[in-house]
Amino acid sequence: MEEALNARGIELITSSNPKAKPNVERSFWTLQRWIGTFFHTNGINCFEDFLGKIELLIDEYNKQFKKAEAVSKKSNVFRKPNTEIFEEEMNLVIKRKIVNHTVRYDNKYLAPFDNNGARVSMFESGEAKLMVTPENKLFFVEGKRKYEARVPKGNELSAIDVYAISKNLDPQHQGVRATIKTMLHNRTWTSSTFEKLENIFKNSANPNNKDIEFIKKLLSENLEKLNDITKEMKEFIDANYKSFK
């Protein structure tokens, strides 16, 4: 290509660093070798000839170097930010596992709060989207809504937190949480679920049904076991709470 240009009185001067961009340099070198032949075979002898056949040049270039195929596989990553999910705010998105309606970040357990200061529940065992602003402020995003992220206090605490604190236990200790959660669950089951099942049996069309009697017997036995478990857990916590600190 340089010889062809020099023959027409045109001097080509380039400056680059091949080591910095080897792929670009290799493509440019290959293009230089090919384009001179293209000019010769298509009768391009001046700039006007070049302008008249520029579309042909583009088509041949894309075929020769398979550029059209490469471009077709690419997608434009530049788009307008989605304001509904706060993309325009340039926040850092962090996904965190939900544990007892809180997420752990920077050694703190955070919960979402709405604009009125009311705590918002999160699905247990799911994932929450926590965002950090450039000013290092924290908030949760759920759908199109934003919630303040902070450590719950006082009446904002869960039943597990309240019970643990009342026993001088660490409410964030996983062993403590698991034990209290099971105990409270058993207590709830014995006080409400069993009563509801009893009402179902009482309102049954055939209260003397043998299957119902068998189920009632099993439930009574389970009720006694659950009460024993709850009692043992409570005694264990009262006697050994110091080991959890």
Tab-separated table of C-alpha atoms in Angstrom:
chain	number	residue	atom	x	y	z
A	1	MET	CA	0.000	0.000	0.000
A	2	GLU	CA	2.848	2.381	0.866
A	3	GLU	CA	4.455	1.847	-2.555
A	4	ALA	CA	1.177	2.538	-4.347
A	5	LEU	CA	0.671	5.745	-2.394
A	6	ASN	CA	4.261	6.864	-2.912
A	7	ALA	CA	3.874	6.332	-6.661
A	8	ARG	CA	0.998	8.831	-6.537
A	9	GLY	CA	3.006	11.335	-4.515
A	10	ILE	CA	1.350	10.523	-1.198
A	11	GLU	CA	3.501	9.916	1.868
A	12	LEU	CA	2.012	7.720	4.602
A	13	ILE	CA	3.245	8.401	8.136
A	14	THR	CA	2.068	6.253	11.067
A	15	SER	CA	3.025	6.021	14.711
A	16	SER	CA	1.978	3.244	17.082
A	17	ASN	CA	3.086	0.773	19.723
A	18	PRO	CA	2.552	-2.791	18.436
A	19	LYS	CA	3.245	-4.331	21.849
A	20	ALA	CA	0.447	-2.319	23.453
A	21	LYS	CA	-2.239	-3.472	21.006
A	22	PRO	CA	-1.029	-6.511	19.014
A	23	ASN	CA	-4.475	-7.447	17.679
A	24	VAL	CA	-5.047	-3.998	16.208
A	25	GLU	CA	-1.548	-3.885	14.714
A	26	ARG	CA	-1.952	-7.295	13.117
A	27	SER	CA	-5.278	-6.331	11.564
A	28	PHE	CA	-3.844	-3.041	10.295
A	29	TRP	CA	-0.824	-4.818	8.776
A	30	THR	CA	-3.088	-7.343	7.037
A	31	LEU	CA	-5.309	-4.532	5.773
A	32	GLN	CA	-2.316	-2.723	4.290
A	33	ARG	CA	-1.342	-5.837	2.355
A	34	TRP	CA	-4.864	-6.374	1.050
A	35	ILE	CA	-6.079	-2.860	0.249
A	36	GLY	CA	-3.403	-2.187	-2.396
A	37	THR	CA	-4.576	-5.202	-4.353
A	38	PHE	CA	-8.168	-4.053	-3.974
A	39	PHE	CA	-7.337	-0.596	-5.366
A	40	HIS	CA	-5.523	-2.123	-8.345
A	41	THR	CA	-8.177	-4.709	-9.260
A	42	ASN	CA	-11.017	-2.165	-8.966
A	43	GLY	CA	-9.336	0.634	-10.917
A	44	ILE	CA	-9.028	3.065	-8.019
A	45	ASN	CA	-6.431	5.634	-9.086
A	46	CYS	CA	-7.526	8.755	-7.234
A	47	PHE	CA	-9.506	9.903	-4.234
A	48	GLU	CA	-12.620	10.444	-6.336
A	49	ASP	CA	-12.441	6.799	-7.484
A	50	PHE	CA	-12.121	5.763	-3.855
A	51	LEU	CA	-15.215	7.752	-2.812
A	52	GLY	CA	-17.196	6.272	-5.674
A	53	LYS	CA	-16.453	2.725	-4.542
A	54	ILE	CA	-16.366	3.159	-0.784
A	55	GLU	CA	-19.468	0.983	-0.265
A	56	LEU	CA	-17.837	-1.790	-2.294
A	57	LEU	CA	-14.696	-1.397	-0.193
A	58	ILE	CA	-16.669	-1.724	3.040
A	59	ASP	CA	-18.470	-4.849	1.812
A	60	GLU	CA	-15.262	-6.483	0.625
A	61	TYR	CA	-13.463	-5.537	3.821
A	62	ASN	CA	-16.184	-7.088	5.983
A	63	LYS	CA	-16.127	-10.290	3.903
A	64	GLN	CA	-12.343	-10.481	3.829
A	65	PHE	CA	-11.890	-10.052	7.582
A	66	LYS	CA	-15.259	-11.479	8.708
A	67	LYS	CA	-16.129	-8.240	10.456
A	68	ALA	CA	-19.850	-8.436	9.693
A	69	GLU	CA	-20.115	-11.740	11.539
A	70	ALA	CA	-18.192	-10.382	14.497
A	71	VAL	CA	-20.334	-7.255	14.707
A	72	SER	CA	-23.590	-9.228	14.483
A	73	LYS	CA	-22.641	-11.174	17.618
A	74	LYS	CA	-22.097	-8.038	19.654
A	75	SER	CA	-24.737	-6.091	21.499
A	76	ASN	CA	-24.746	-2.463	22.477
A	77	VAL	CA	-24.123	-2.174	26.211
A	78	PHE	CA	-24.780	1.552	26.255
A	79	ARG	CA	-28.347	2.320	27.304
A	80	LYS	CA	-30.291	4.706	29.451
A	81	PRO	CA	-30.215	3.820	33.159
A	82	ASN	CA	-33.390	2.303	34.559
A	83	THR	CA	-34.599	4.909	37.048
A	84	GLU	CA	-37.216	2.522	38.445
A	85	ILE	CA	-34.467	0.434	40.041
A	86	PHE	CA	-32.211	3.422	40.799
A	87	GLU	CA	-29.498	2.633	38.236
A	88	GLU	CA	-28.834	6.332	37.678
A	89	GLU	CA	-27.537	6.708	41.236
A	90	MET	CA	-24.305	4.754	40.635
A	91	ASN	CA	-24.772	2.588	43.736
A	92	LEU	CA	-22.851	-0.569	44.566
A	93	VAL	CA	-25.236	-3.552	44.518
A	94	ILE	CA	-24.569	-6.264	47.108
A	95	LYS	CA	-26.652	-9.422	47.468
A	96	ARG	CA	-26.934	-10.811	50.983
A	97	LYS	CA	-28.610	-13.890	52.450
A	98	ILE	CA	-31.584	-13.152	54.691
A	99	VAL	CA	-31.276	-14.550	58.226
A	100	ASN	CA	-34.151	-13.919	60.629
A	101	HIS	CA	-35.377	-11.002	58.491
A	102	THR	CA	-31.966	-9.298	58.589
A	103	VAL	CA	-28.806	-9.334	56.483
A	104	ARG	CA	-25.236	-9.141	57.697
A	105	TYR	CA	-22.972	-6.394	56.378
A	106	ASP	CA	-19.808	-4.938	57.895
A	107	ASN	CA	-20.336	-7.076	61.042
A	108	LYS	CA	-23.808	-5.592	61.558
A	109	TYR	CA	-27.266	-7.096	61.137
A	110	LEU	CA	-29.392	-4.712	59.103
A	111	ALA	CA	-33.137	-4.605	58.494
A	112	PRO	CA	-35.225	-2.516	56.045
A	113	PHE	CA	-37.379	0.392	57.257
A	114	ASP	CA	-39.941	2.378	55.262
A	115	ASN	CA	-40.368	6.169	55.136
A	116	ASN	CA	-42.497	6.075	58.290
A	117	GLY	CA	-39.799	4.266	60.261
A	118	ALA	CA	-41.712	0.980	60.311
A	119	ARG	CA	-39.706	-2.196	59.932
A	120	VAL	CA	-40.355	-4.181	56.743
A	121	SER	CA	-40.306	-7.985	56.816
A	122	MET	CA	-38.181	-9.980	54.388
A	123	PHE	CA	-38.654	-13.557	53.216
A	124	GLU	CA	-36.643	-15.958	55.353
A	125	SER	CA	-33.880	-17.962	53.600
A	126	GLY	CA	-34.023	-15.684	50.561
A	127	GLU	CA	-31.694	-13.019	49.209
A	128	ALA	CA	-31.908	-9.270	49.683
A	129	LYS	CA	-30.487	-6.559	47.453
A	130	LEU	CA	-28.462	-4.194	49.594
A	131	MET	CA	-27.071	-1.022	48.000
A	132	VAL	CA	-24.212	1.227	49.072
A	133	THR	CA	-24.252	4.833	47.837
A	134	PRO	CA	-21.121	6.830	46.913
A	135	GLU	CA	-21.626	8.576	50.287
A	136	ASN	CA	-21.442	5.127	51.960
A	137	LYS	CA	-25.126	5.141	52.927
A	138	LEU	CA	-27.027	1.851	52.931
A	139	PHE	CA	-30.504	0.967	51.708
A	140	PHE	CA	-32.499	-2.021	50.498
A	141	VAL	CA	-34.249	-2.262	47.148
A	142	GLU	CA	-37.301	-4.463	46.674
A	143	GLY	CA	-38.861	-4.128	43.245
A	144	LYS	CA	-39.297	-0.401	42.630
A	145	ARG	CA	-39.147	0.614	46.282
A	146	LYS	CA	-36.224	1.773	48.399
A	147	TYR	CA	-35.921	1.146	52.142
A	148	GLU	CA	-33.490	2.512	54.702
A	149	ALA	CA	-31.023	-0.109	55.993
A	150	ARG	CA	-30.108	0.102	59.680
A	151	VAL	CA	-29.668	-1.947	62.830
A	152	PRO	CA	-33.061	-2.543	64.524
A	153	LYS	CA	-33.494	-1.296	68.091
A	154	GLY	CA	-36.073	-1.552	70.883
A	155	ASN	CA	-39.512	-2.553	69.616
A	156	GLU	CA	-38.004	-3.022	66.152
A	157	LEU	CA	-36.377	-6.255	67.367
A	158	SER	CA	-37.752	-9.679	66.488
A	159	ALA	CA	-39.187	-12.105	69.044
A	160	ILE	CA	-35.910	-14.043	68.982
A	161	ASP	CA	-33.911	-10.860	69.633
A	162	VAL	CA	-36.165	-9.833	72.519
A	163	TYR	CA	-36.009	-13.256	74.193
A	164	ALA	CA	-32.226	-13.507	73.765
A	165	ILE	CA	-31.624	-10.051	75.239
A	166	SER	CA	-33.937	-10.818	78.172
A	167	LYS	CA	-31.721	-13.816	78.986
A	168	ASN	CA	-28.472	-11.872	78.506
A	169	LEU	CA	-27.672	-13.915	75.403
A	170	ASP	CA	-25.976	-12.795	72.220
A	171	PRO	CA	-28.928	-12.436	69.788
A	172	GLN	CA	-26.637	-12.863	66.782
A	173	HIS	CA	-25.061	-16.139	67.942
A	174	GLN	CA	-26.303	-18.832	65.550
A	175	GLY	CA	-26.560	-21.460	68.295
A	176	VAL	CA	-28.663	-19.135	70.415
A	177	ARG	CA	-30.882	-18.144	67.503
A	178	ALA	CA	-31.500	-21.742	66.427
A	179	THR	CA	-32.372	-22.843	69.963
A	180	ILE	CA	-34.706	-19.937	70.678
A	181	LYS	CA	-36.350	-20.207	67.266
A	182	THR	CA	-37.154	-23.886	67.856
A	183	MET	CA	-38.433	-23.180	71.352
A	184	LEU	CA	-40.691	-20.331	70.218
A	185	HIS	CA	-41.919	-22.406	67.296
A	186	ASN	CA	-42.875	-25.243	69.653
A	187	ARG	CA	-44.613	-22.788	71.947
A	188	THR	CA	-46.607	-21.371	69.030
A	189	TRP	CA	-47.496	-24.834	67.803
A	190	THR	CA	-48.773	-25.966	71.195
A	191	SER	CA	-50.820	-22.830	71.831
A	192	SER	CA	-52.517	-22.369	68.479
A	193	THR	CA	-52.152	-25.205	65.999
A	194	PHE	CA	-53.213	-27.937	68.379
A	195	GLU	CA	-56.276	-25.931	69.360
A	196	LYS	CA	-57.255	-25.464	65.708
A	197	LEU	CA	-56.909	-29.183	65.042
A	198	GLU	CA	-59.057	-29.947	68.069
A	199	ASN	CA	-61.782	-27.684	66.670
A	200	ILE	CA	-61.613	-29.493	63.339
A	201	PHE	CA	-62.086	-32.837	65.064
A	202	LYS	CA	-64.948	-31.553	67.215
A	203	ASN	CA	-66.796	-30.252	64.170
A	204	SER	CA	-66.270	-33.474	62.241
A	205	ALA	CA	-69.369	-35.235	60.931
A	206	ASN	CA	-68.293	-38.445	62.651
A	207	PRO	CA	-66.393	-37.676	65.872
A	208	ASN	CA	-66.101	-41.404	66.650
A	209	ASN	CA	-64.134	-42.103	63.482
A	210	LYS	CA	-61.229	-44.449	64.354
A	211	ASP	CA	-58.810	-42.574	62.105
A	212	ILE	CA	-59.564	-39.317	63.881
A	213	GLU	CA	-59.105	-40.955	67.274
A	214	PHE	CA	-55.754	-42.348	66.151
A	215	ILE	CA	-54.604	-38.926	64.912
A	216	LYS	CA	-55.720	-37.278	68.152
A	217	LYS	CA	-53.693	-39.801	70.117
A	218	LEU	CA	-50.587	-39.101	68.047
A	219	LEU	CA	-51.058	-35.357	68.406
A	220	SER	CA	-51.436	-35.660	72.163
A	221	GLU	CA	-48.221	-37.646	72.373
A	222	ASN	CA	-46.422	-35.121	70.175
A	223	LEU	CA	-47.800	-32.297	72.284
A	224	GLU	CA	-46.288	-33.818	75.410
A	225	LYS	CA	-42.942	-34.269	73.646
A	226	LEU	CA	-42.949	-30.689	72.368
A	227	ASN	CA	-43.733	-29.375	75.830
A	228	ASP	CA	-40.865	-31.422	77.255
A	229	ILE	CA	-38.484	-30.119	74.571
A	230	THR	CA	-39.530	-26.528	75.228
A	231	LYS	CA	-39.067	-26.994	78.971
A	232	GLU	CA	-35.624	-28.574	78.528
A	233	MET	CA	-34.520	-25.793	76.178
A	234	LYS	CA	-35.640	-23.111	78.598
A	235	GLU	CA	-33.855	-24.795	81.502
A	236	PHE	CA	-30.717	-25.213	79.400
A	237	ILE	CA	-30.699	-21.546	78.383
A	238	ASP	CA	-31.309	-20.346	81.942
A	239	ALA	CA	-28.498	-22.517	83.300
A	240	ASN	CA	-25.909	-22.159	80.539
A	241	TYR	CA	-26.446	-18.765	78.915
A	242	LYS	CA	-22.904	-17.661	79.808
A	243	SER	CA	-21.414	-20.247	77.436
A	244	PHE	CA	-23.008	-18.476	74.470
A	245	LYS	CA	-21.363	-15.106	75.127
